[in-house]
Coordinates of N, CA and C and ligand atoms in Angstrom, one line a residue:
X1 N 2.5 16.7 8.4 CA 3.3 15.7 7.7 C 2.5 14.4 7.4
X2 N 2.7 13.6 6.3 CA 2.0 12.5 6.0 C 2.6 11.3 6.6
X3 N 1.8 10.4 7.6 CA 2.6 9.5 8.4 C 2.8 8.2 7.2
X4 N 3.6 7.7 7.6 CA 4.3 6.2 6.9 C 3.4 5.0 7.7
X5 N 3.2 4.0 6.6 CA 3.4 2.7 6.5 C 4.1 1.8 6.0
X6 N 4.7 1.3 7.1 CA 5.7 0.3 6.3 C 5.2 -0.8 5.4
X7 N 5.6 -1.3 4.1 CA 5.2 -2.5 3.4 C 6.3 -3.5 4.1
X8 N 6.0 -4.4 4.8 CA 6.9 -5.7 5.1 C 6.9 -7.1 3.9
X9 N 5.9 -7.0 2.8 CA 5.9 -8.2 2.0 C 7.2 -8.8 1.2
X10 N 7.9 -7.4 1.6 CA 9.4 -7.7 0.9 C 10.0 -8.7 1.9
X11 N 10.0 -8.7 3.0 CA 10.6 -9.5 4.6 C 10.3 -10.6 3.8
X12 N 8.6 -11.2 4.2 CA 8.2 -12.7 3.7 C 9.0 -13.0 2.2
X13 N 8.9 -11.7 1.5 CA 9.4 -12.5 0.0 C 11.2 -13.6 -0.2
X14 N 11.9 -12.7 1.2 CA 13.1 -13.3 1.4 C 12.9 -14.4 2.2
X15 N 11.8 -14.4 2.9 CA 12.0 -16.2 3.9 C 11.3 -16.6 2.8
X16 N 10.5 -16.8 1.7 CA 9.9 -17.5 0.7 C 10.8 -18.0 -0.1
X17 N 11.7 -17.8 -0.1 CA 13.3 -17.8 -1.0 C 13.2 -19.3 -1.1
X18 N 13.6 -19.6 0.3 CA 14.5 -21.0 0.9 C 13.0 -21.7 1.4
X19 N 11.7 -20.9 1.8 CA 10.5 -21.8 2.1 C 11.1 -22.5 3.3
X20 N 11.5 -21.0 4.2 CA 11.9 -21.6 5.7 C 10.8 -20.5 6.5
X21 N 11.5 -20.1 7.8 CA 10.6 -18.9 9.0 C 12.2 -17.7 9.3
X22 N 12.8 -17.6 8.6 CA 13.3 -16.8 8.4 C 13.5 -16.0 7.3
X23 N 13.6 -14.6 7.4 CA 13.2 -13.4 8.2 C 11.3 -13.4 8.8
X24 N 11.3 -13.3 9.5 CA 9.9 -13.1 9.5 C 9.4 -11.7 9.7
X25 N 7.9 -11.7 8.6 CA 7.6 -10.5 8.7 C 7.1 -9.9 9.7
X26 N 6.5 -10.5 10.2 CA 5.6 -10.4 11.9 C 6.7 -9.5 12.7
X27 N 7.8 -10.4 13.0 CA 9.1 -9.1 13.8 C 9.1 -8.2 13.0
X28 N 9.7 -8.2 11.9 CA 9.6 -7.1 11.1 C 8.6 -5.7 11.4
X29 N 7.6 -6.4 11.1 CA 6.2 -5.2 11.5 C 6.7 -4.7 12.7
X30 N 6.6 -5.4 13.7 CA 6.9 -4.8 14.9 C 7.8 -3.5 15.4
X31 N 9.3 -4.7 14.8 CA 10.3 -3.2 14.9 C 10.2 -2.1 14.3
X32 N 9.7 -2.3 13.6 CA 9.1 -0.8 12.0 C 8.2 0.2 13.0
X33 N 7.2 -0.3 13.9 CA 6.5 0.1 14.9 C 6.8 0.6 15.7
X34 N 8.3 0.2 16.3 CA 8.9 0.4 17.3 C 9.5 1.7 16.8
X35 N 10.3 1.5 15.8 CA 11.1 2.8 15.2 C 10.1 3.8 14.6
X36 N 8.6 4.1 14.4 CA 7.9 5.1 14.7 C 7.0 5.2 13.2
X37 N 6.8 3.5 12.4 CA 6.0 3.9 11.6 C 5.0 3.8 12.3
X38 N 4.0 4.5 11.5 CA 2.5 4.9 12.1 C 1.4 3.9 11.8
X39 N 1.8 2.7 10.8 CA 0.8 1.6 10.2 C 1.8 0.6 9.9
X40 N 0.9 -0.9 9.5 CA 2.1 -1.8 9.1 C 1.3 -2.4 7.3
X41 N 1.3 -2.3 6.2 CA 1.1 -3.0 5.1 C 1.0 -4.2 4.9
X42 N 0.5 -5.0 4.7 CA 0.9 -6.3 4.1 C 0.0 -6.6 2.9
X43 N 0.2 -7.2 2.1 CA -0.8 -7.4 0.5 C -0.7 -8.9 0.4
X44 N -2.1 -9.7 0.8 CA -2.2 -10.9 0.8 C -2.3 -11.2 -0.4
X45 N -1.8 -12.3 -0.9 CA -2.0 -12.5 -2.6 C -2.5 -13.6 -2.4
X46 N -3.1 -13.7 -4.0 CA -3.9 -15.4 -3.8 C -3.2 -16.3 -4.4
X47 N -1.7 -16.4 -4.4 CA -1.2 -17.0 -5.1 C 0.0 -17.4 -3.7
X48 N -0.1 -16.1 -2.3 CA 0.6 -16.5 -1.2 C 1.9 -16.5 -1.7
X49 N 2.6 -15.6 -2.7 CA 4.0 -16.1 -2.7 C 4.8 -15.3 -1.8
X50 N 4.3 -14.5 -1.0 CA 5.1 -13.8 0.2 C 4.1 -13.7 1.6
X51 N 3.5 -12.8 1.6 CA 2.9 -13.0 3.0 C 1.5 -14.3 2.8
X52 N 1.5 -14.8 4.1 CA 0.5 -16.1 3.9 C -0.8 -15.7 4.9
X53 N -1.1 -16.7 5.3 CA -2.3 -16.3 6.2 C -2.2 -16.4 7.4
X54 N -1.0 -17.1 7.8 CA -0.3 -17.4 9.5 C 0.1 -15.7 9.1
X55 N 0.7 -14.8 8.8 CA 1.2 -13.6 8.9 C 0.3 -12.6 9.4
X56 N -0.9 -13.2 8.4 CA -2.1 -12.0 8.5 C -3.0 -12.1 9.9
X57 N -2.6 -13.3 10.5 CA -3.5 -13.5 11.7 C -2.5 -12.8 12.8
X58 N -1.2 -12.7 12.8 CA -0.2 -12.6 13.8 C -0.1 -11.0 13.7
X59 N 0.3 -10.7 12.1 CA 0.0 -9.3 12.5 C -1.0 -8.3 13.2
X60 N -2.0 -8.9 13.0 CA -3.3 -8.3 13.5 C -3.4 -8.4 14.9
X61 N -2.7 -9.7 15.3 CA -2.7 -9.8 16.4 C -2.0 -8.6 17.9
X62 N -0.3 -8.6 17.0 CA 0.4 -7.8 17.6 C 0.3 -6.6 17.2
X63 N 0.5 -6.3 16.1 CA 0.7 -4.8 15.7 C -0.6 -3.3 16.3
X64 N 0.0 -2.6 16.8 CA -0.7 -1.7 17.6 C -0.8 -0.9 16.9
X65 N -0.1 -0.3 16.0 CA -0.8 1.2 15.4 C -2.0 0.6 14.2
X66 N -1.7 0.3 13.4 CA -2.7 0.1 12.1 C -2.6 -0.9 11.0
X67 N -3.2 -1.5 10.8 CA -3.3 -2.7 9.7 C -3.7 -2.2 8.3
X68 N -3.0 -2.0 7.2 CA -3.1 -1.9 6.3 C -3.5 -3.2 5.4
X69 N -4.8 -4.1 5.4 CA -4.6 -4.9 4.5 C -4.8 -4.7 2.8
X70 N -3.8 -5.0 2.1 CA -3.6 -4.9 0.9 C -4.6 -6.3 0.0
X71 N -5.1 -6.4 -1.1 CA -5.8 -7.3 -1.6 C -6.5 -6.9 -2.8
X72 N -6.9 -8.0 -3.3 CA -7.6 -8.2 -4.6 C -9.2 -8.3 -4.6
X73 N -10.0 -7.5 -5.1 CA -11.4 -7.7 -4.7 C -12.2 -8.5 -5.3
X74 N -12.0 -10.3 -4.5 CA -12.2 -11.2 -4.8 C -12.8 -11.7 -3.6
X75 N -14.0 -12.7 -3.6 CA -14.9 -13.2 -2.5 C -14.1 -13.7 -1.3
X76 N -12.6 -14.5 -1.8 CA -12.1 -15.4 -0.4 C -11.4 -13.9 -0.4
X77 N -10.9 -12.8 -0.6 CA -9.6 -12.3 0.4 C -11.1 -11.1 0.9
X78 N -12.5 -10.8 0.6 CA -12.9 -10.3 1.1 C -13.5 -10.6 3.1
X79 N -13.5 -12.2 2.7 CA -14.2 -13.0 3.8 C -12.7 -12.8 5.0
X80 N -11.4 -12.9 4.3 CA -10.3 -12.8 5.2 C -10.6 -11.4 5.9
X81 N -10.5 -10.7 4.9 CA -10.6 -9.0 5.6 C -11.7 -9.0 6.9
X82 N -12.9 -9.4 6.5 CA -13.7 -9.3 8.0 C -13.3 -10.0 9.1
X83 N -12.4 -11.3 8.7 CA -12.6 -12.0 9.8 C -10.9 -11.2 10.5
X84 N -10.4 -10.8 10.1 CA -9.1 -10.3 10.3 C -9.6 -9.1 10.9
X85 N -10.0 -8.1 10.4 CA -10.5 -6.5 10.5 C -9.4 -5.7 10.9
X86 N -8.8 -5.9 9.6 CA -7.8 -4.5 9.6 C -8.5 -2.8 9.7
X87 N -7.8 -2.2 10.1 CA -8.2 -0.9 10.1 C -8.6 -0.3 8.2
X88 N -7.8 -0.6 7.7 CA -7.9 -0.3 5.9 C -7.6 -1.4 5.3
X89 N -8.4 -1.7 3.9 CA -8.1 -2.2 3.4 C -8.0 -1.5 2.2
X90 N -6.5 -1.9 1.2 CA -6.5 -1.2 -0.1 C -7.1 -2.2 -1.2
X91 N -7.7 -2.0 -1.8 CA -8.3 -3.3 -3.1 C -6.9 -2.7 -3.6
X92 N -6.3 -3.7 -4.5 CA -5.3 -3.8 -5.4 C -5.6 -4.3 -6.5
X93 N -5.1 -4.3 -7.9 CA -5.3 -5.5 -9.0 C -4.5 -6.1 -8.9
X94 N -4.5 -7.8 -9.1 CA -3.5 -8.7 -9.2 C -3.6 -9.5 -10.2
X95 N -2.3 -9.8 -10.9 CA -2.1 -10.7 -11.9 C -0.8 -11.7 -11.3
X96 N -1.5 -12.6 -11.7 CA -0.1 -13.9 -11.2 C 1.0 -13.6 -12.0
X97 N 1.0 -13.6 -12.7 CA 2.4 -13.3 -13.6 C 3.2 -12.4 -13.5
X98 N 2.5 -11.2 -12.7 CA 3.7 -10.2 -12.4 C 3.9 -9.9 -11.3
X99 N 5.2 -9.3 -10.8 CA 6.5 -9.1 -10.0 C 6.1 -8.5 -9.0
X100 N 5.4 -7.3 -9.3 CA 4.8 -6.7 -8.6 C 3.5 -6.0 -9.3
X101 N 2.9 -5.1 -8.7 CA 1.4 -4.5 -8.5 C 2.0 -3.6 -9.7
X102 N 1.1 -4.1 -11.1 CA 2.0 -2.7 -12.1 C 0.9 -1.6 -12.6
X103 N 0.1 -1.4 -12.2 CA -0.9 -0.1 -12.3 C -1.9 0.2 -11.4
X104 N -2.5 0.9 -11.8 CA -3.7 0.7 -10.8 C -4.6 0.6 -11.0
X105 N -5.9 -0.1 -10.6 CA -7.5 -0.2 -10.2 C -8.1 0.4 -11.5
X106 N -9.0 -0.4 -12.6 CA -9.3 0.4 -13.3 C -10.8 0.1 -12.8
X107 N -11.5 1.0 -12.0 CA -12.7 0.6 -11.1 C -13.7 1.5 -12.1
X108 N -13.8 1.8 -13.3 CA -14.7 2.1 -14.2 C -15.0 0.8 -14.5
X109 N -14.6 0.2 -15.3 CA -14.9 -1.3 -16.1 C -15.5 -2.1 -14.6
X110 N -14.5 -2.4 -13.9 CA -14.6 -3.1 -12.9 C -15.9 -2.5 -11.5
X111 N -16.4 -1.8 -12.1 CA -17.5 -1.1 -10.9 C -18.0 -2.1 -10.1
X112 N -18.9 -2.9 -10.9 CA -19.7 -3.8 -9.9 C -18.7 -5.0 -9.1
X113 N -17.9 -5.3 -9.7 CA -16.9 -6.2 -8.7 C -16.1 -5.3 -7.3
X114 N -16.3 -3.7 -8.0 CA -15.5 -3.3 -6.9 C -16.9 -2.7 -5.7
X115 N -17.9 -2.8 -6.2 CA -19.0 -2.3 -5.5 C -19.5 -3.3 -4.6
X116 N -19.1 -4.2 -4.7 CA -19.6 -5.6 -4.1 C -18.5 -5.5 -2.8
X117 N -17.1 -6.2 -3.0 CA -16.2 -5.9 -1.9 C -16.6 -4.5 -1.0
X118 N -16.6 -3.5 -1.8 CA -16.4 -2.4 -0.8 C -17.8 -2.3 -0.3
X119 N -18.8 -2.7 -0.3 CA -19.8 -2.3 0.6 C -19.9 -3.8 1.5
X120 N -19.1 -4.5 1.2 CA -19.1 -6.1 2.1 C -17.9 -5.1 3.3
X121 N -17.6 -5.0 2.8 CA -16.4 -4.4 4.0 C -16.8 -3.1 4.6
X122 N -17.5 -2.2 4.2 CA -17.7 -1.2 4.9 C -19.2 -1.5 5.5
X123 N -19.6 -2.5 5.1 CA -20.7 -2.6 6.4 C -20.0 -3.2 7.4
X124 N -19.0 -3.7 7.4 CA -18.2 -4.9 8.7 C -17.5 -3.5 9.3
X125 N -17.3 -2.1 9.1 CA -16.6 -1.0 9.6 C -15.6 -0.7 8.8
X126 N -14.8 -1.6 7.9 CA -13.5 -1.5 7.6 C -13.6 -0.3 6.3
X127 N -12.2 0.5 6.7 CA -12.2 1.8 5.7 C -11.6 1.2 4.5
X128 N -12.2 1.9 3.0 CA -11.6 1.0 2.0 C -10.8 1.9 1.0
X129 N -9.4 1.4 0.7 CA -9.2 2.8 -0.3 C -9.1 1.6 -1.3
X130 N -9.0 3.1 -2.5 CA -8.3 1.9 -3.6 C -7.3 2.6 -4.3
X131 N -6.5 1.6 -4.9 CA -5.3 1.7 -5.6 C -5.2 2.4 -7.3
X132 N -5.1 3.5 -7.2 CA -5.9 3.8 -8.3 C -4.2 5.1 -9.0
X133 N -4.7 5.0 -10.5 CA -3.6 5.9 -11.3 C -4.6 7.3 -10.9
X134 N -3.1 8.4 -11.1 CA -3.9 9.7 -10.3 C -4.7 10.1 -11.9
X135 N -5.8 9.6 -12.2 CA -6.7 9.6 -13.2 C -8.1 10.4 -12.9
X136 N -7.8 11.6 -13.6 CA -9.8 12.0 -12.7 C -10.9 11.3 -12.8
X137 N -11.0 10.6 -14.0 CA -12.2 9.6 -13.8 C -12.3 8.5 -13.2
X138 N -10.8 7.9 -12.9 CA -11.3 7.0 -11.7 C -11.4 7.3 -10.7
X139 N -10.7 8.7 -10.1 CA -10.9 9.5 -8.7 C -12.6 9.7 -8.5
X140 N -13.2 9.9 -9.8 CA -14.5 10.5 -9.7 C -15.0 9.0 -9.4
X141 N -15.0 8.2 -10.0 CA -15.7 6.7 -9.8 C -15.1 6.2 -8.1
X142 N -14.1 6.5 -8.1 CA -13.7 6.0 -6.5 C -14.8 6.2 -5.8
X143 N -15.0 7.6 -5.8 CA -15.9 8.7 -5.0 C -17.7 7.8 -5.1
X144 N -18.0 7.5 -6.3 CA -19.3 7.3 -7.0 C -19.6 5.9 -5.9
X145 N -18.4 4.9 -6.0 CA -18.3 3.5 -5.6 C -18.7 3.8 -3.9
X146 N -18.5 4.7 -3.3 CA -17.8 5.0 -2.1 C -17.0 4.4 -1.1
X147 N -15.7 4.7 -2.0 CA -14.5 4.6 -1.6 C -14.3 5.6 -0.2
X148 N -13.5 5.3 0.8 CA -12.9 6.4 2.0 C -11.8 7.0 1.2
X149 N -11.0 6.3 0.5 CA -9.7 7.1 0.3 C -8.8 6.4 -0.7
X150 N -8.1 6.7 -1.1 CA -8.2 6.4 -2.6 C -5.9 6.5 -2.6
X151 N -5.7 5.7 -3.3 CA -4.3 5.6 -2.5 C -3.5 6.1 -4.4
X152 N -2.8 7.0 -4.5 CA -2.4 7.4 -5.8 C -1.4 6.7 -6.2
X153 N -1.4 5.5 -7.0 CA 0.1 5.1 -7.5 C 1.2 5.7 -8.3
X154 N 2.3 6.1 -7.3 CA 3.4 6.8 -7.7 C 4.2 6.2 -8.3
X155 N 3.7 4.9 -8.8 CA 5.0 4.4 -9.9 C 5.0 5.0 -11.5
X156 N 4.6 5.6 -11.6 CA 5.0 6.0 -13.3 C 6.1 7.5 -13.0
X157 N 5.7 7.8 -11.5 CA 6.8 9.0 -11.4 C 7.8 8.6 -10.9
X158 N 8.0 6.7 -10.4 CA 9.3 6.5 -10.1 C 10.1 6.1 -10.6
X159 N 9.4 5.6 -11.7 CA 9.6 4.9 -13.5 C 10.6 6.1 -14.4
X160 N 9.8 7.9 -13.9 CA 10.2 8.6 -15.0 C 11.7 8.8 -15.4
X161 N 11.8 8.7 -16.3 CA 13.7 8.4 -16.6 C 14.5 10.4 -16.7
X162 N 13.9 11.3 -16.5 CA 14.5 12.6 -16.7 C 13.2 13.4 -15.7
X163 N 13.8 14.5 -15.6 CA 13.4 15.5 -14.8 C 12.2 16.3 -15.7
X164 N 12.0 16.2 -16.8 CA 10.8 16.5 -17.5 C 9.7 15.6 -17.2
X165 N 9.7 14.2 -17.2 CA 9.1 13.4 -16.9 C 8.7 13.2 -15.4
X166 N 9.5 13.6 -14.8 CA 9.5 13.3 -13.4 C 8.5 14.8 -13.1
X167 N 8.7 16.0 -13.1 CA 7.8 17.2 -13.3 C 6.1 17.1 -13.8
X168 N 6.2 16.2 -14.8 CA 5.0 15.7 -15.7 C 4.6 14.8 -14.9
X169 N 4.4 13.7 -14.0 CA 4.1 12.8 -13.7 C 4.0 13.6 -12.0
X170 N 4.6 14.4 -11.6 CA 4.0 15.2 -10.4 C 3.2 15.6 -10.2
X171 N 2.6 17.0 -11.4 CA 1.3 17.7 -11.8 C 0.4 16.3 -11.8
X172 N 0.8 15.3 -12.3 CA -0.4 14.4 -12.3 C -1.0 14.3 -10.7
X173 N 0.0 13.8 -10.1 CA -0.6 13.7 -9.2 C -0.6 14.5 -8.1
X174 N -0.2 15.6 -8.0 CA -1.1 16.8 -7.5 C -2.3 17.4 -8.1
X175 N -2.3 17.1 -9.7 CA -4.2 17.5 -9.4 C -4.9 16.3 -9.2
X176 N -4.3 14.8 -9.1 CA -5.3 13.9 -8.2 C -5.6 14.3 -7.2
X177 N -4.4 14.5 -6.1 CA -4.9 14.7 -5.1 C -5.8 15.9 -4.7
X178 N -5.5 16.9 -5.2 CA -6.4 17.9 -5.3 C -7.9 17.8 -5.4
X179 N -7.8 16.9 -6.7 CA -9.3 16.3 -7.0 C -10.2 15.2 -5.9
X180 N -9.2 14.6 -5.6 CA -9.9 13.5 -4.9 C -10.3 14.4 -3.6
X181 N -9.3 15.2 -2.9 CA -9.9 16.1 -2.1 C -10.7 16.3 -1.8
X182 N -11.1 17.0 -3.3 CA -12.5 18.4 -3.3 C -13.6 16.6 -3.7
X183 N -13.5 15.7 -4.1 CA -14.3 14.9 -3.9 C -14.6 14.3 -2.4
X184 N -14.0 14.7 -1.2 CA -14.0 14.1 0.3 C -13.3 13.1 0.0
X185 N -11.9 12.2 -0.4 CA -11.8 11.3 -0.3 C -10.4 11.4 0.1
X186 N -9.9 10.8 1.0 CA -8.9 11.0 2.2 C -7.6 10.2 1.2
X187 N -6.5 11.3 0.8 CA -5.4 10.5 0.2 C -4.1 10.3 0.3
X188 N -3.9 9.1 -0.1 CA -2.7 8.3 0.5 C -1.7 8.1 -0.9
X189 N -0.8 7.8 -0.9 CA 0.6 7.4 -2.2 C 1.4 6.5 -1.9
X190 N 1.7 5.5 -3.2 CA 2.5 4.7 -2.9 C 3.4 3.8 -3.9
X191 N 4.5 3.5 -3.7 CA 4.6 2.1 -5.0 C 5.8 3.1 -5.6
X192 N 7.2 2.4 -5.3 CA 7.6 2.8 -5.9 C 8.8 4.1 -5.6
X193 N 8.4 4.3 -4.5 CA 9.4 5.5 -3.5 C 10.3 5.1 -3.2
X194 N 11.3 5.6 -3.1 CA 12.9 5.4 -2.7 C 12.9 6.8 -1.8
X195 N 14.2 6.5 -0.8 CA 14.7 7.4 -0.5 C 15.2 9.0 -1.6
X196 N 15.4 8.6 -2.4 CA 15.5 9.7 -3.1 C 14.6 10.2 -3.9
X197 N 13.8 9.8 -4.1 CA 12.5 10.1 -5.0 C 11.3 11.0 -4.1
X198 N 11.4 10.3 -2.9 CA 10.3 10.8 -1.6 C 9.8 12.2 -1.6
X199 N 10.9 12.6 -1.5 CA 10.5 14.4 -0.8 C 9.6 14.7 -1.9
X200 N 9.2 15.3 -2.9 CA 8.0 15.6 -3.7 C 6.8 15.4 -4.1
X201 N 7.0 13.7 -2.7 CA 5.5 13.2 -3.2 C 5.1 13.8 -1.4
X202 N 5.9 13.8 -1.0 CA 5.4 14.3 0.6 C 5.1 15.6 0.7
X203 N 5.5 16.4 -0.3 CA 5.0 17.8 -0.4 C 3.6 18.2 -1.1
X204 N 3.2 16.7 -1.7 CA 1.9 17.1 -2.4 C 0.7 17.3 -1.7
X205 N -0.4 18.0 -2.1 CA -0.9 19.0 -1.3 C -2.1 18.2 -0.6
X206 N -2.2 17.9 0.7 CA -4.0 16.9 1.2 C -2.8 15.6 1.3
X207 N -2.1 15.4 1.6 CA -1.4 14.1 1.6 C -1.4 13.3 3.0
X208 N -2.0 12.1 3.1 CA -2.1 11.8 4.3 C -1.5 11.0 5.0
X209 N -1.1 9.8 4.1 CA -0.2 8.6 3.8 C 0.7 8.3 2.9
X210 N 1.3 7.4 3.3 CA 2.6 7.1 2.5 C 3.1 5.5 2.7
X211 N 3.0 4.4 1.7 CA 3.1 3.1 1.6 C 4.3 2.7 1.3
X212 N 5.1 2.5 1.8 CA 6.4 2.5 1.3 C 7.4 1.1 1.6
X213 N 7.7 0.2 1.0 CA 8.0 -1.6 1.4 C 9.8 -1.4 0.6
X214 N 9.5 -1.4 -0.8 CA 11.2 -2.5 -1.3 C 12.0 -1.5 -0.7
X215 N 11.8 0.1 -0.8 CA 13.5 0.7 -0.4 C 13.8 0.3 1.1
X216 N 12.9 0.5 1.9 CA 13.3 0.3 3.0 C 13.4 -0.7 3.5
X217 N 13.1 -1.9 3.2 CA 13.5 -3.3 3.3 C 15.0 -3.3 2.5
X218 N 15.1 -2.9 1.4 CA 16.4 -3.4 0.9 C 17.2 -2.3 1.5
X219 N 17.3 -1.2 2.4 CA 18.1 0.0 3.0 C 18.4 -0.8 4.8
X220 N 17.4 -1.5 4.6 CA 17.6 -2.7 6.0 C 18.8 -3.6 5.9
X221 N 18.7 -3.9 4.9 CA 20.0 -5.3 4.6 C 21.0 -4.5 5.3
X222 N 21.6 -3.1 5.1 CA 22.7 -2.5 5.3 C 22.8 -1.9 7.0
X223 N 21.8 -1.2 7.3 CA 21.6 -0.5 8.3 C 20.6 -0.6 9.8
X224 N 19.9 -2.0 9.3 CA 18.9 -2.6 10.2 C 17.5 -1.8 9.9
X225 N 16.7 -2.2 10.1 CA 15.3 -2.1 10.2 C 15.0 -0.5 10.8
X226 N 15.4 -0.9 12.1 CA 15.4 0.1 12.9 C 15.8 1.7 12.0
X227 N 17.2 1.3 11.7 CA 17.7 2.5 11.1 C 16.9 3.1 9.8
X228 N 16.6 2.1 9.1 CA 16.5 2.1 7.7 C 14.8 3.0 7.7
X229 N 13.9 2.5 8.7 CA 12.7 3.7 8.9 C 13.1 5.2 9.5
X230 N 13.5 5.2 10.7 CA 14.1 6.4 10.7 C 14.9 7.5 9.9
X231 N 15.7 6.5 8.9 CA 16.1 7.6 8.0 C 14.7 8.0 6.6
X232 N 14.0 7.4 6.6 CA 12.9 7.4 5.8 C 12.1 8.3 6.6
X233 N 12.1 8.5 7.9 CA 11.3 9.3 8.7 C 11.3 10.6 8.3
X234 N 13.1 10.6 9.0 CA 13.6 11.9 8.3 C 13.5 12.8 7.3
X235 N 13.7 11.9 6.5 CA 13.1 12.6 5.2 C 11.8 12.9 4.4
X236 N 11.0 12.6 5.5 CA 9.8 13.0 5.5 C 9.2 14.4 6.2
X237 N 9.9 14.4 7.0 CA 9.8 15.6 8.1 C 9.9 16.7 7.3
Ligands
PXP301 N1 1.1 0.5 -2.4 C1 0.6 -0.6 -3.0 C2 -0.9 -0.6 -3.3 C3 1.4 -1.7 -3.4 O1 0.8 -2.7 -4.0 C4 2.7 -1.7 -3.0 C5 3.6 -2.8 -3.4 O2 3.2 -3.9 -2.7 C6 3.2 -0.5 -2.3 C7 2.4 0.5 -2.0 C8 4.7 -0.5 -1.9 O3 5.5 -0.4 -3.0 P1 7.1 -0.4 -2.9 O4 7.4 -1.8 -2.4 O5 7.5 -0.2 -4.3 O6 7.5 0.6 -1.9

């Protein structure tokens, strides 16, 4: 079964609201921990509008299974990553203007910026995936760059509006992962999963991970933290 990581950036995005210390993500991580995810997420932005740098120090601190740092491969969140040393970091693309993370990594064009980060960080130990569309050529360039593992973004299949599209957008990314496979590159999914959507990205085939933040933060509002991974557990199983 593919173990979970929880995304908590949704937590900080609600104490950012009011620009108080409530909800905090740091508990958050914790109890997510406690209730049996296997890693904790966070995606430092350079813009700070949800998790900050007091979060990134605390989580690292406490959290005992795995540090997922999320980020932009840019010189200052590179220098954070070493000094922090999460267990992974995911390069992300970031644009200030949007909502959230809306594609993925186009690490062809971007080679030498991504070649730079990722060999700064894999000499310091840290494993590096990247955030990438289930695209063979950038699976192949992941591989070229050397990437450890390469994380498939499942938003265009959680986007898909019918079960044609949703079918079409699967095959995609089962022959990413397939591909990335047979290239050694250890893969992970994310962005975009709901409770209902889940089951067929956890059946895809080499799957190792699973990134998963807004449903289960907003399935928390109703049923607590606690509950809200567990039932995401469940249905993973
Ligand atoms: N993976 C990556 C790389 C992301 O940027 C995000 C969003 O921060 C997630 C997974 C989690 O996405 P969602 O909040 O939609 O579950």
């Amino acid at each position: 079964m593919a173990i979970l990581h929880i995304n908590v950036d949704h937590v900080a995005t609600i104490r950012e609201a009011r620009k108080t210390t409530e909800p905090d993500p740091v508990y958050a991580a914790l109890q997510a921990e406690q209730a049996g995810a296997a890693g904790i997420t966070i995606h430092l932005r350079e813009d700070r509008r949800h998790i900050n740098d007091r979060d990134v120090r605390l989580v690292r601190e406490l959290v005992q299974t795995k540090l997922n740092l999320e980020m932009a491969a840019t010189d200052e969140m590179v220098k954070i990553a070493i000094q922090t040393k999460p267990e992974i970091v995911t390069l992300v693309p970031e644009k200030r203007e949007e909502v959230t993370t809306e594609g993925g990594l186009d690490c062809i064009s971007q080679a030498a910026v991504m070649q730079k980060s990722i060999d700064a960080l894999k000499k310091e130990g840290i494993r590096v995936s990247l955030f990438i569309d289930p695209d063979l050529h950038q699976i192949d360039q992941a591989q070229k760059l050397g990437a450890d593992d390469i994380e498939l973004h499942t938003g265009e299949y959680a986007n898909a509006q019918n079960d044609p599209q949703k079918a079409s957008q699967l095959k995609r990314l089962e022959a990413g992962a397939i591909h990335g496979h047979e290239a050694g590159l250890k893969i992970n999914a994310g962005h975009g999963l709901t409770y209902f959507n889940v089951k067929p990205v956890v059946a895809l085939p080499y799957l190792e991970e699973l990134n998963i933040g807004h449903s289960i933060i907003a399935r928390a509002v109703y049923v607590g933290l606690h509950q809200a991974v567990i039932d995401m557990l469940a249905l993973m199983d």
